[in-house]
mmCIF file of C-alpha atoms and ligand atoms in Angstrom:
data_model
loop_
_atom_site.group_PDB
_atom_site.id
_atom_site.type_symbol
_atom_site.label_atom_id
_atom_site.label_comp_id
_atom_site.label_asym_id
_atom_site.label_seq_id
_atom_site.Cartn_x
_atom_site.Cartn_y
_atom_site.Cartn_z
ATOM 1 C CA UNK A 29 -29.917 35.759 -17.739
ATOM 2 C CA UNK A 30 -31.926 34.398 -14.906
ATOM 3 C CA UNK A 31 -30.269 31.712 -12.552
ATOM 4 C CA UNK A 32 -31.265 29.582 -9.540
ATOM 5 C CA UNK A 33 -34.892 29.518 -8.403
ATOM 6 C CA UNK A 34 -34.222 31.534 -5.185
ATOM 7 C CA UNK A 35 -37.909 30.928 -3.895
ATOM 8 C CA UNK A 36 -41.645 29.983 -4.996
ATOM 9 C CA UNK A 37 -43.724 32.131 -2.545
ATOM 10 C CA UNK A 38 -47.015 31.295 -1.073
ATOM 11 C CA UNK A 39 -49.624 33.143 0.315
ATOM 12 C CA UNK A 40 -51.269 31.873 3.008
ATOM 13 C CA UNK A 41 -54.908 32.793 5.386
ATOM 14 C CA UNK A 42 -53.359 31.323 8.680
ATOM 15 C CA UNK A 43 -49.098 31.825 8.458
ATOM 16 C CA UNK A 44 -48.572 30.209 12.033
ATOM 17 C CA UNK A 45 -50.981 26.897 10.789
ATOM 18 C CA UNK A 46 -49.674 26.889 7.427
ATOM 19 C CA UNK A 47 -45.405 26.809 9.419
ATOM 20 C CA UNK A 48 -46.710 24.299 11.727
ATOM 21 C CA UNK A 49 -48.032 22.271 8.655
ATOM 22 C CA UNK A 50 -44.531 22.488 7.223
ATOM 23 C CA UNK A 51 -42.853 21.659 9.790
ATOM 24 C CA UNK A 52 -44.783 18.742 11.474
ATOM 25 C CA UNK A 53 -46.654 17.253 8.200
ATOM 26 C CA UNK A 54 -43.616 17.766 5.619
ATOM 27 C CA UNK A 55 -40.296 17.452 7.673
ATOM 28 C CA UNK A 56 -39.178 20.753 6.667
ATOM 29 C CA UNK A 57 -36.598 23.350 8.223
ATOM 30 C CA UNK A 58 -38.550 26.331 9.089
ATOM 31 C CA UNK A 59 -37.576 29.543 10.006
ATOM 32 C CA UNK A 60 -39.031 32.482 12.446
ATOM 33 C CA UNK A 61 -41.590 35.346 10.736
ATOM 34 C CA UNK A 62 -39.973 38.499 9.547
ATOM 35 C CA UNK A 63 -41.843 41.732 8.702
ATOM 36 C CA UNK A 64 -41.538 43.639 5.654
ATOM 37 C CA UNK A 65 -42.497 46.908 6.163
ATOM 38 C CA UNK A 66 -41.198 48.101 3.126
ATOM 39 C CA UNK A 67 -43.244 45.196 0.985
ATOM 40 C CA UNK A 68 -46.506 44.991 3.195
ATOM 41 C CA UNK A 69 -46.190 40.920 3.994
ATOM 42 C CA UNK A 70 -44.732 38.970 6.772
ATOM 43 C CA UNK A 71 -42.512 36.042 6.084
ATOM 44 C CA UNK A 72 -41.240 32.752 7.048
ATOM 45 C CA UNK A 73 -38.732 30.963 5.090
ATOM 46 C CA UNK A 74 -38.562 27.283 5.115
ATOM 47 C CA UNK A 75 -35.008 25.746 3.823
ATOM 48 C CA UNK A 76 -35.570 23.451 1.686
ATOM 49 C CA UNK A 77 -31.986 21.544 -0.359
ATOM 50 C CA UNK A 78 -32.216 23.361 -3.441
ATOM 51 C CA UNK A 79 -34.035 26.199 -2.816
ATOM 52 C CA UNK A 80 -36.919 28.145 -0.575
ATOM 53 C CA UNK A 81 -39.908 28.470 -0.044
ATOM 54 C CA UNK A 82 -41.562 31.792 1.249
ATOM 55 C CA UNK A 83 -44.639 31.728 3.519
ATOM 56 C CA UNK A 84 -46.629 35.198 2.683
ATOM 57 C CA UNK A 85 -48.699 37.201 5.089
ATOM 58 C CA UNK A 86 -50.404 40.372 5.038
ATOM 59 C CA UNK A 87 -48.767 43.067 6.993
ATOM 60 C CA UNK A 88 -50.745 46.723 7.371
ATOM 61 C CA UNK A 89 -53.619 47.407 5.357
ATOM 62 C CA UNK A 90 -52.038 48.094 1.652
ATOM 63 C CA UNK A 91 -50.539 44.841 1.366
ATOM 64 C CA UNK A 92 -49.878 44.108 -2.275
ATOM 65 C CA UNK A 93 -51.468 40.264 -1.215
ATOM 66 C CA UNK A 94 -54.600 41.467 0.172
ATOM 67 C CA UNK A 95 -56.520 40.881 -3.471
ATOM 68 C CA UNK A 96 -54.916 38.000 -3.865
ATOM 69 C CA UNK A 97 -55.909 36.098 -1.009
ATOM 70 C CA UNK A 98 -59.605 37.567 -1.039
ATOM 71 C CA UNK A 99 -59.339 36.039 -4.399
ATOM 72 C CA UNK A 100 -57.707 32.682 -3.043
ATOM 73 C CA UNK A 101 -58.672 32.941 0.091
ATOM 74 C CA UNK A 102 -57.343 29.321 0.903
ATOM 75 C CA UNK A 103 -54.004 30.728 -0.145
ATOM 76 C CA UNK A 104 -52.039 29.623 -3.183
ATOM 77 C CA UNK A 105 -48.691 30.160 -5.048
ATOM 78 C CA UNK A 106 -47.804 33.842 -5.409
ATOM 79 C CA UNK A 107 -44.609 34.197 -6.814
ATOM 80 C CA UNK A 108 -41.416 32.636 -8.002
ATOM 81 C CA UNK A 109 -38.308 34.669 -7.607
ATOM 82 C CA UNK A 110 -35.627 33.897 -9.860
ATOM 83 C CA UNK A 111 -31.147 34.793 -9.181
ATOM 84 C CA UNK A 112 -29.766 37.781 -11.385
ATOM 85 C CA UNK A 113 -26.647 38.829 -11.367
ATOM 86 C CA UNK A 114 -27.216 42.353 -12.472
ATOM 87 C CA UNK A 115 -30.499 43.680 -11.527
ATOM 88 C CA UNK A 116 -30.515 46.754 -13.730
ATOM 89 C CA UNK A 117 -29.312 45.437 -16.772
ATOM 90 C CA UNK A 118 -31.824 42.684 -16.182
ATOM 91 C CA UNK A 119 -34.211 45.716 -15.989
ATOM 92 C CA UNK A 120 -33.670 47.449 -18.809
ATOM 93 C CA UNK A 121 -33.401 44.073 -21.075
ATOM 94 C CA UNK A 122 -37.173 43.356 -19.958
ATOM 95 C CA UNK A 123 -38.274 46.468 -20.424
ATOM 96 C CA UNK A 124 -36.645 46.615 -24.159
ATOM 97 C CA UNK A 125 -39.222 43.195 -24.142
ATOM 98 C CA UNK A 126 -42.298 44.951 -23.293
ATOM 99 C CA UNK A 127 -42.947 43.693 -19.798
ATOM 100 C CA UNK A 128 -43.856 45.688 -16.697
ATOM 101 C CA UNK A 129 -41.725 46.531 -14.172
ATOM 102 C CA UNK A 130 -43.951 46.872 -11.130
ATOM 103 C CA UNK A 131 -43.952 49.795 -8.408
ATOM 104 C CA UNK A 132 -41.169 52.539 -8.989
ATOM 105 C CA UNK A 133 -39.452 50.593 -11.058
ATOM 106 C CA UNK A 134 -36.411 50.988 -8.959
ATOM 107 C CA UNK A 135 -35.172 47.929 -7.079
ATOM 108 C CA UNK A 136 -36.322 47.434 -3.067
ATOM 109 C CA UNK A 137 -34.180 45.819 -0.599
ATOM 110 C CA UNK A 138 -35.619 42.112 -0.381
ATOM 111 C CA UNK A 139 -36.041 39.791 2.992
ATOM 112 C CA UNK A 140 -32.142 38.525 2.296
ATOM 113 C CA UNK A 141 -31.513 42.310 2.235
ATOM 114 C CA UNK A 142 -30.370 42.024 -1.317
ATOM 115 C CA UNK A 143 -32.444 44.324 -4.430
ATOM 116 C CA UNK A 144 -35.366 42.865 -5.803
ATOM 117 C CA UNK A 145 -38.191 43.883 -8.266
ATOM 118 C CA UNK A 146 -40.929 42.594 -9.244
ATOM 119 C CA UNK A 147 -42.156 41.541 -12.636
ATOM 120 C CA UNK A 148 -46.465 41.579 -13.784
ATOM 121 C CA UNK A 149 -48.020 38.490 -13.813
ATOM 122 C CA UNK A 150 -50.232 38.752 -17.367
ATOM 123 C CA UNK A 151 -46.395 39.823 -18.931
ATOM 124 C CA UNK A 152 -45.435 36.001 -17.509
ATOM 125 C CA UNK A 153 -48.101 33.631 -18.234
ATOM 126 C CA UNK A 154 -50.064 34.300 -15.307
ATOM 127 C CA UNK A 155 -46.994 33.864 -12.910
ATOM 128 C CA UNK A 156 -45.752 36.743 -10.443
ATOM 129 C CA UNK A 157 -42.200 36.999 -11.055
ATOM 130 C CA UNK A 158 -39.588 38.155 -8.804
ATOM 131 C CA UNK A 159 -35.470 38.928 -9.227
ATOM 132 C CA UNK A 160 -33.090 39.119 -6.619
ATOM 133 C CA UNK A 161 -29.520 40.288 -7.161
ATOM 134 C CA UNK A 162 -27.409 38.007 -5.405
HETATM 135 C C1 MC0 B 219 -40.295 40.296 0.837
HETATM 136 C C2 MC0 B 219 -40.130 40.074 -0.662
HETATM 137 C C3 MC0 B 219 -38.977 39.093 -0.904
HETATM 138 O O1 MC0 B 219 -39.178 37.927 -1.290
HETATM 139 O O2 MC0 B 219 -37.830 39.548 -0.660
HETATM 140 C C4 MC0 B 219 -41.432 39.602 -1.294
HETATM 141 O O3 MC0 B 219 -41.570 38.574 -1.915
HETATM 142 S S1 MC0 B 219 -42.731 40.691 -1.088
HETATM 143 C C5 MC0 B 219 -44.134 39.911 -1.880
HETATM 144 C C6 MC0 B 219 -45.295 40.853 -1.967
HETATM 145 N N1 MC0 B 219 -45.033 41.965 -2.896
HETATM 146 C C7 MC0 B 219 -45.481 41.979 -4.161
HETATM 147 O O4 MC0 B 219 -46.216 41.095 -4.618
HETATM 148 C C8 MC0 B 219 -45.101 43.182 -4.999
HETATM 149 C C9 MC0 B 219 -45.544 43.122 -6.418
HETATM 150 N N2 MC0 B 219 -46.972 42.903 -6.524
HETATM 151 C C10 MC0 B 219 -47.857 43.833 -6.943
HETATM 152 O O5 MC0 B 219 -47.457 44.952 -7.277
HETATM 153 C C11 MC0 B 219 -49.297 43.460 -6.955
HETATM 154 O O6 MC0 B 219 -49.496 42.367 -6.059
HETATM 155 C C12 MC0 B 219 -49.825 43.085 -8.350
HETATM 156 C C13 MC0 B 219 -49.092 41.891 -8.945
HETATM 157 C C14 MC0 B 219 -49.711 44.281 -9.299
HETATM 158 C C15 MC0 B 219 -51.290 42.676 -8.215
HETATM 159 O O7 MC0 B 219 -51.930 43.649 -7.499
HETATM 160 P P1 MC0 B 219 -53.521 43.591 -7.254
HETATM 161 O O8 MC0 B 219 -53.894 42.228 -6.787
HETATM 162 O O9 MC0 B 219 -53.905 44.760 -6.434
HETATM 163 O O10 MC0 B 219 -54.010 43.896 -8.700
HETATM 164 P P2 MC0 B 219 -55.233 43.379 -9.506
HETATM 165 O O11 MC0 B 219 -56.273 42.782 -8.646
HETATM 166 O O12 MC0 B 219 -55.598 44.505 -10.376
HETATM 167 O O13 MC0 B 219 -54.573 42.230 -10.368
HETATM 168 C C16 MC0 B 219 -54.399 42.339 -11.738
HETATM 169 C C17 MC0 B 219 -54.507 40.947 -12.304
HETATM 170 O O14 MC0 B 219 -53.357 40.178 -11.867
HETATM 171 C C18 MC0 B 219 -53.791 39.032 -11.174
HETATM 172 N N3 MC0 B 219 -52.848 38.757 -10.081
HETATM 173 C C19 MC0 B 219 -52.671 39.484 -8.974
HETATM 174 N N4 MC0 B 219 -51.728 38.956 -8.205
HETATM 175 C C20 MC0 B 219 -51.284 37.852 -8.870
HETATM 176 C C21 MC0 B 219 -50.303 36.866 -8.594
HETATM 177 N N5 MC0 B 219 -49.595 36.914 -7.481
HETATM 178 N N6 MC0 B 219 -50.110 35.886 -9.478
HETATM 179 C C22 MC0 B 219 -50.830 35.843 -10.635
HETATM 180 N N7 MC0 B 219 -51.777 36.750 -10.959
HETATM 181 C C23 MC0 B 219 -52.002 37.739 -10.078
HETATM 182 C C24 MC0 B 219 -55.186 39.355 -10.682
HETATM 183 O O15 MC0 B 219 -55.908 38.175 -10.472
HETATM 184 C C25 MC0 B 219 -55.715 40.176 -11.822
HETATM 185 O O16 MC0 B 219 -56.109 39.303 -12.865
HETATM 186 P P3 MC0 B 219 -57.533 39.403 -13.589
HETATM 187 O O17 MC0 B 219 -57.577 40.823 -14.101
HETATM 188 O O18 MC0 B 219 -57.479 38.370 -14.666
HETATM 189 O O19 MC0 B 219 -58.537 39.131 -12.510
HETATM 190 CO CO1 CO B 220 -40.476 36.876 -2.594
#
């Protein structure tokens, strides 16, 4: 069911330090930050060949990454976010499985402007897991 590795997201204490880092340190293709509104983070997305990764900020003060970074508050990997085709019957199938669909359970436009939902982590091994319909 799921297909490319869209993006692994990280969040990070300092987003401007943590671009700059990519960019200068690593070589890497960096884009300009974005806000989410709807998902309470800023973004940057840094191209990489075969996939992205997603710089995560917090944006307002219900941020679904504020606990996480006062638990890492170095930063650290947040999220992976994995292609569907069908977001709904993806949905559905995981649900029939026994894992949680976070939030309303109905999909959110994503940063590509494409649905996404997200997935909880102790129903994946730990791991944050997010689907975008492409
Ligand atoms: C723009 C968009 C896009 O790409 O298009 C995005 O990515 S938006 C990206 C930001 N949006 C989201 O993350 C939306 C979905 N996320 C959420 O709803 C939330 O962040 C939760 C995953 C439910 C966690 O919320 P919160 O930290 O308030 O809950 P909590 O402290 O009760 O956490 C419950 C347990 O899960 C763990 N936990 C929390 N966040 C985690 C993460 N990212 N990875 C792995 N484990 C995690 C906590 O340590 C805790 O474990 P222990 O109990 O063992 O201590
Ligand atoms: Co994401």
């Amino acid at each position: 069911m799921i297909g490319r590795l869209n993006h692994v997201a990280i969040a990070v204490p300092d987003l401007q330090a943590a671009a700059d880092q990519y960019r200068t340190a690593l070589g890497a293709n960096v884009g300009e930050p974005q806000d989410e509104p709807d998902h309470g983070v800023t973004v940057i997305f840094i191209e990489l060949p075969n996939t992205k990764i997603e710089l995560l900020y917090p944006l307002g003060d219900d941020s679904p990454i504020n606990g996480f970074l006062e638990k890492n508050p170095a930063g650290g990997i947040h999220h992976m976010c994995f292609e569907v085709d069908d977001i709904l019957a993806a949905r559905d199938h995981l649900i029939e499985t026994g894992a949680r669909v976070l939030g309303s359970g109905e999909p959110k436009i994503g940063a590509h402007g494409k649905p996404v939902l997200f997935l909880h982590p102790k129903d994946f091994q730990g791991t944050l897991v997010e689907l975008e319909q492409v």
